[in-house]
Amino acid sequence: MLREWIASRLTLCPSAARRLGYHRESAAITARARRQSAAWASHLANSHRVVSQAAQRFGRGGTLLVLGSGSLLDLPLDTLAPRFSRIILADIAHGPEARWRAGRDAKITLDLVDLTGTVADIVAGRPLKPHCDAYADVAPDLVLSLNLASQLPLAARGLVAAQEGETAADALAADIVRAHLDHVARLATPCLILADVERRWLDGQGRVLSVEDPLFGLALPGEPLATWPWMVAPAGEITRDRGFETTVAAHLMLPRPRP
């Protein structure tokens, strides 16, 4: 717990996002990855594989834009670095590992960005209008949306569920996912999307208790490349007798041909 607390204190995070606990969540994910290293190993290997394949195909010495870089767990930076002259790591929180890597490599830039467009409005109590126009002028060789689409709605959805109920919360969550997919499409460059497409809650014997749609009725665009299971939290990690796993999908979205 002390190590996790120190990591949260060292995490770069905008003040509005810090008020919502994004710095603590970033540190908690890293801590869970350490505790569940065996359960996460195949997921991380699969993520590294599909990201490396996309970099081999599209890395031409220009810019790599990583949306949802997080703790760099899913990102094979040592493989990617030789293929790009600039790597932009974009997230709402950057923990110690990302700060350390950026400090050692001049080609890596850390950007603090709210990819939902809702965080400041949540804190200010304003109506929520999901949007993101970041990086329209970057022209990257490759964009990665890295295990992000299903995570973006969580904070806003929880708030709205408590205030307005599940139906309104699910509608907002779908709007946030849709806004993200629209955002990466507008960037008009090859984009590899990794995202949870199904979430399953399990009992202590691994039997499925319930199934959730983490994309709230939306489908990932582009060509499906691979899917795999990810045991995120075995029983005992979150609660004593329940755990959850997801199905992760990798899709490659190519820019639409210009008329």
Short mmCIF file of C-alpha atoms in Angstrom, two decimals:
data_model
loop_
_atom_site.label_atom_id
_atom_site.label_comp_id
_atom_site.label_asym_id
_atom_site.label_seq_id
_atom_site.Cartn_x
_atom_site.Cartn_y
_atom_site.Cartn_z
CA MET A 1 0.00 0.00 0.00
CA LEU A 2 2.84 2.41 0.77
CA ARG A 3 4.40 1.79 -2.64
CA GLU A 4 1.05 2.43 -4.32
CA TRP A 5 0.52 5.64 -2.32
CA ILE A 6 3.99 6.92 -3.27
CA ALA A 7 3.30 6.13 -6.94
CA SER A 8 0.02 8.05 -6.81
CA ARG A 9 1.80 11.07 -5.30
CA LEU A 10 4.40 10.96 -8.10
CA THR A 11 1.78 10.68 -10.84
CA LEU A 12 1.34 13.67 -13.13
CA CYS A 13 -2.35 14.51 -13.30
CA PRO A 14 -4.39 17.69 -13.94
CA SER A 15 -5.98 19.17 -10.83
CA ALA A 16 -9.55 18.40 -11.95
CA ALA A 17 -8.64 14.77 -12.69
CA ARG A 18 -6.78 14.53 -9.38
CA ARG A 19 -9.95 15.57 -7.57
CA LEU A 20 -11.68 12.61 -9.23
CA GLY A 21 -8.92 10.20 -8.17
CA TYR A 22 -7.33 9.46 -11.53
CA HIS A 23 -3.86 9.52 -9.98
CA ARG A 24 -4.89 6.87 -7.46
CA GLU A 25 -6.49 4.73 -10.17
CA SER A 26 -3.30 4.88 -12.25
CA ALA A 27 -1.22 3.71 -9.31
CA ALA A 28 -3.78 1.01 -8.46
CA ILE A 29 -3.62 -0.46 -11.97
CA THR A 30 0.16 -0.70 -11.77
CA ALA A 31 -0.07 -2.35 -8.36
CA ARG A 32 -2.65 -4.85 -9.62
CA ALA A 33 -0.40 -5.71 -12.55
CA ARG A 34 2.37 -6.58 -10.09
CA ARG A 35 0.08 -8.71 -7.93
CA GLN A 36 -1.51 -10.47 -10.90
CA SER A 37 1.55 -10.77 -13.12
CA ALA A 38 0.82 -14.42 -13.95
CA ALA A 39 -2.83 -13.76 -14.80
CA TRP A 40 -1.94 -10.74 -16.95
CA ALA A 41 1.03 -12.28 -18.77
CA SER A 42 -0.81 -13.61 -21.85
CA HIS A 43 -2.81 -10.39 -22.25
CA LEU A 44 0.32 -8.25 -22.17
CA ALA A 45 2.11 -10.60 -24.59
CA ASN A 46 -0.81 -10.40 -27.03
CA SER A 47 -0.96 -6.60 -26.73
CA HIS A 48 2.77 -6.31 -27.40
CA ARG A 49 2.48 -8.63 -30.38
CA VAL A 50 -0.30 -6.75 -32.20
CA VAL A 51 1.21 -3.34 -31.40
CA SER A 52 4.61 -4.47 -32.70
CA GLN A 53 3.03 -5.81 -35.89
CA ALA A 54 1.26 -2.49 -36.51
CA ALA A 55 4.52 -0.61 -35.91
CA GLN A 56 6.35 -2.84 -38.38
CA ARG A 57 3.69 -2.10 -40.99
CA PHE A 58 3.23 1.65 -40.48
CA GLY A 59 6.30 2.90 -38.61
CA ARG A 60 8.12 5.05 -41.14
CA GLY A 61 10.22 7.26 -38.91
CA GLY A 62 7.51 9.80 -38.13
CA THR A 63 5.20 10.17 -35.14
CA LEU A 64 3.51 7.52 -33.02
CA LEU A 65 0.50 8.77 -31.03
CA VAL A 66 -0.51 6.57 -28.12
CA LEU A 67 -3.93 7.35 -26.65
CA GLY A 68 -4.26 5.79 -23.21
CA SER A 69 -0.58 5.07 -22.65
CA GLY A 70 -1.18 4.58 -18.92
CA SER A 71 1.56 2.74 -17.07
CA LEU A 72 3.14 1.53 -20.34
CA LEU A 73 2.26 -2.07 -19.48
CA ASP A 74 0.70 -2.77 -22.91
CA LEU A 75 3.31 -0.80 -24.84
CA PRO A 76 6.55 -2.43 -26.11
CA LEU A 77 8.46 0.84 -26.14
CA ASP A 78 11.84 -0.75 -26.80
CA THR A 79 10.46 -2.26 -30.01
CA LEU A 80 8.64 0.91 -31.07
CA ALA A 81 11.36 3.47 -30.43
CA PRO A 82 13.58 2.62 -33.44
CA ARG A 83 10.64 2.97 -35.85
CA PHE A 84 9.51 6.46 -34.88
CA SER A 85 11.27 9.79 -34.46
CA ARG A 86 8.61 11.05 -32.03
CA ILE A 87 6.36 9.19 -29.59
CA ILE A 88 3.50 11.07 -27.93
CA LEU A 89 2.12 9.37 -24.83
CA ALA A 90 -1.34 10.83 -24.20
CA ASP A 91 -3.27 10.14 -21.02
CA ILE A 92 -4.95 11.93 -18.17
CA ALA A 93 -2.37 10.58 -15.71
CA HIS A 94 1.28 9.65 -16.15
CA GLY A 95 2.83 7.53 -13.43
CA PRO A 96 6.47 7.20 -12.40
CA GLU A 97 7.36 4.67 -15.12
CA ALA A 98 6.14 6.95 -17.93
CA ARG A 99 7.91 9.93 -16.38
CA TRP A 100 11.14 7.90 -16.08
CA ARG A 101 11.00 6.71 -19.70
CA ALA A 102 10.29 10.20 -21.03
CA GLY A 103 13.14 11.59 -18.96
CA ARG A 104 15.56 9.10 -20.55
CA ASP A 105 14.43 9.44 -24.17
CA ALA A 106 14.10 12.84 -25.85
CA LYS A 107 11.79 11.45 -28.54
CA ILE A 108 9.09 10.64 -25.94
CA THR A 109 6.62 13.40 -25.02
CA LEU A 110 4.11 13.11 -22.18
CA ASP A 111 0.80 14.88 -22.81
CA LEU A 112 -1.82 15.29 -20.10
CA VAL A 113 -5.13 15.21 -21.93
CA ASP A 114 -8.72 14.40 -21.07
CA LEU A 115 -9.76 12.20 -23.97
CA THR A 116 -13.43 12.31 -22.92
CA GLY A 117 -13.87 16.08 -22.66
CA THR A 118 -15.90 15.58 -19.49
CA VAL A 119 -13.54 15.76 -16.51
CA ALA A 120 -13.53 19.55 -16.01
CA ASP A 121 -17.31 19.61 -16.45
CA ILE A 122 -17.79 16.87 -13.86
CA VAL A 123 -15.80 18.86 -11.31
CA ALA A 124 -17.56 22.12 -12.19
CA GLY A 125 -21.02 20.54 -12.15
CA ARG A 126 -21.73 21.46 -15.77
CA PRO A 127 -23.66 19.36 -18.32
CA LEU A 128 -21.51 16.66 -19.85
CA LYS A 129 -20.85 16.82 -23.60
CA PRO A 130 -18.28 14.18 -24.59
CA HIS A 131 -15.83 15.37 -27.20
CA CYS A 132 -12.14 15.39 -28.09
CA ASP A 133 -10.38 17.32 -30.85
CA ALA A 134 -6.80 16.79 -29.68
CA TYR A 135 -3.98 16.07 -32.17
CA ALA A 136 -5.84 17.18 -35.28
CA ASP A 137 -2.63 18.87 -36.48
CA VAL A 138 -0.15 16.10 -35.58
CA ALA A 139 -0.40 13.85 -38.69
CA PRO A 140 1.04 10.73 -37.03
CA ASP A 141 2.19 7.64 -38.89
CA LEU A 142 0.21 5.46 -36.48
CA VAL A 143 -2.30 5.94 -33.67
CA LEU A 144 -2.81 3.45 -30.87
CA SER A 145 -6.00 3.45 -28.80
CA LEU A 146 -4.64 1.27 -26.07
CA ASN A 147 -7.20 -0.60 -23.95
CA LEU A 148 -8.98 2.72 -23.64
CA ALA A 149 -12.43 2.79 -25.23
CA SER A 150 -14.10 0.77 -22.48
CA GLN A 151 -12.29 2.67 -19.72
CA LEU A 152 -13.11 6.22 -20.78
CA PRO A 153 -16.78 6.20 -19.63
CA LEU A 154 -16.21 4.84 -16.13
CA ALA A 155 -15.90 8.03 -14.06
CA ALA A 156 -18.69 9.93 -15.78
CA ARG A 157 -20.96 6.90 -15.89
CA GLY A 158 -20.58 6.29 -12.16
CA LEU A 159 -21.49 9.89 -11.39
CA VAL A 160 -24.56 9.91 -13.61
CA ALA A 161 -25.70 6.49 -12.37
CA ALA A 162 -25.73 7.82 -8.80
CA GLN A 163 -27.60 10.99 -9.77
CA GLU A 164 -29.89 10.01 -12.63
CA GLY A 165 -30.00 6.22 -12.78
CA GLU A 166 -28.63 3.44 -14.93
CA THR A 167 -30.44 4.28 -18.17
CA ALA A 168 -29.06 7.82 -18.32
CA ALA A 169 -25.63 6.56 -17.26
CA ASP A 170 -25.51 3.96 -20.03
CA ALA A 171 -26.57 6.54 -22.62
CA LEU A 172 -23.77 8.88 -21.54
CA ALA A 173 -21.26 6.01 -21.55
CA ALA A 174 -22.22 5.15 -25.13
CA ASP A 175 -21.79 8.82 -26.09
CA ILE A 176 -18.27 8.81 -24.62
CA VAL A 177 -17.26 5.65 -26.47
CA ARG A 178 -18.77 7.03 -29.69
CA ALA A 179 -16.93 10.33 -29.27
CA HIS A 180 -13.63 8.48 -28.88
CA LEU A 181 -14.17 6.35 -31.99
CA ASP A 182 -15.18 9.47 -33.93
CA HIS A 183 -12.05 11.22 -32.66
CA VAL A 184 -9.63 8.56 -33.88
CA ALA A 185 -11.46 8.37 -37.21
CA ARG A 186 -11.01 12.13 -37.72
CA LEU A 187 -7.26 11.77 -37.25
CA ALA A 188 -7.31 10.13 -40.71
CA THR A 189 -4.35 7.85 -40.16
CA PRO A 190 -3.98 4.11 -39.42
CA CYS A 191 -5.25 3.38 -35.92
CA LEU A 192 -4.88 0.17 -33.96
CA ILE A 193 -7.68 -0.08 -31.41
CA LEU A 194 -7.36 -2.47 -28.47
CA ALA A 195 -10.46 -2.59 -26.29
CA ASP A 196 -12.54 -4.80 -24.04
CA VAL A 197 -15.58 -6.04 -25.95
CA GLU A 198 -17.07 -8.24 -23.21
CA ARG A 199 -16.75 -8.29 -19.43
CA ARG A 200 -17.64 -11.36 -17.35
CA TRP A 201 -18.06 -11.50 -13.58
CA LEU A 202 -17.10 -14.87 -12.13
CA ASP A 203 -17.64 -16.71 -8.88
CA GLY A 204 -14.81 -18.30 -6.92
CA GLN A 205 -14.97 -21.45 -9.08
CA GLY A 206 -14.73 -19.49 -12.34
CA ARG A 207 -18.42 -19.80 -13.25
CA VAL A 208 -19.95 -16.85 -15.09
CA LEU A 209 -22.31 -14.84 -12.90
CA SER A 210 -23.07 -12.02 -15.31
CA VAL A 211 -21.94 -10.56 -18.62
CA GLU A 212 -21.58 -6.86 -19.44
CA ASP A 213 -21.05 -4.90 -22.64
CA PRO A 214 -18.21 -2.46 -21.90
CA LEU A 215 -18.83 -0.61 -25.20
CA PHE A 216 -22.53 -0.02 -24.46
CA GLY A 217 -23.91 -1.32 -27.72
CA LEU A 218 -21.21 0.04 -30.03
CA ALA A 219 -18.92 -2.04 -32.22
CA LEU A 220 -15.25 -1.42 -32.88
CA PRO A 221 -14.59 -0.12 -36.39
CA GLY A 222 -12.02 -1.49 -38.80
CA GLU A 223 -10.62 -4.92 -39.53
CA PRO A 224 -10.64 -7.41 -36.64
CA LEU A 225 -7.14 -8.78 -36.13
CA ALA A 226 -7.31 -10.84 -32.94
CA THR A 227 -9.22 -11.50 -29.75
CA TRP A 228 -8.09 -12.99 -26.47
CA PRO A 229 -9.26 -13.40 -22.87
CA TRP A 230 -7.80 -11.28 -20.08
CA MET A 231 -8.18 -12.38 -16.47
CA VAL A 232 -8.15 -8.87 -15.00
CA ALA A 233 -8.97 -9.68 -11.40
CA PRO A 234 -9.20 -13.27 -10.14
CA ALA A 235 -11.42 -13.91 -7.14
CA GLY A 236 -9.79 -12.36 -4.09
CA GLU A 237 -8.34 -9.37 -5.95
CA ILE A 238 -11.41 -7.13 -5.67
CA THR A 239 -13.71 -9.20 -3.47
CA ARG A 240 -13.17 -12.52 -1.75
CA ASP A 241 -15.56 -14.56 -3.87
CA ARG A 242 -15.85 -12.66 -7.17
CA GLY A 243 -13.50 -11.87 -10.02
CA PHE A 244 -13.80 -10.63 -13.55
CA GLU A 245 -12.27 -11.26 -16.93
CA THR A 246 -12.70 -9.59 -20.29
CA THR A 247 -12.43 -10.39 -23.95
CA VAL A 248 -10.02 -8.00 -25.65
CA ALA A 249 -10.27 -7.29 -29.38
CA ALA A 250 -7.68 -5.70 -31.65
CA HIS A 251 -9.03 -3.85 -34.70
CA LEU A 252 -7.11 -1.97 -37.36
CA MET A 253 -8.91 1.09 -38.69
CA LEU A 254 -7.50 2.56 -41.90
CA PRO A 255 -8.36 6.08 -43.05
CA ARG A 256 -11.19 6.35 -45.54
CA PRO A 257 -10.05 7.04 -49.10
CA ARG A 258 -10.51 10.66 -50.09
CA PRO A 259 -13.03 11.30 -52.88
#
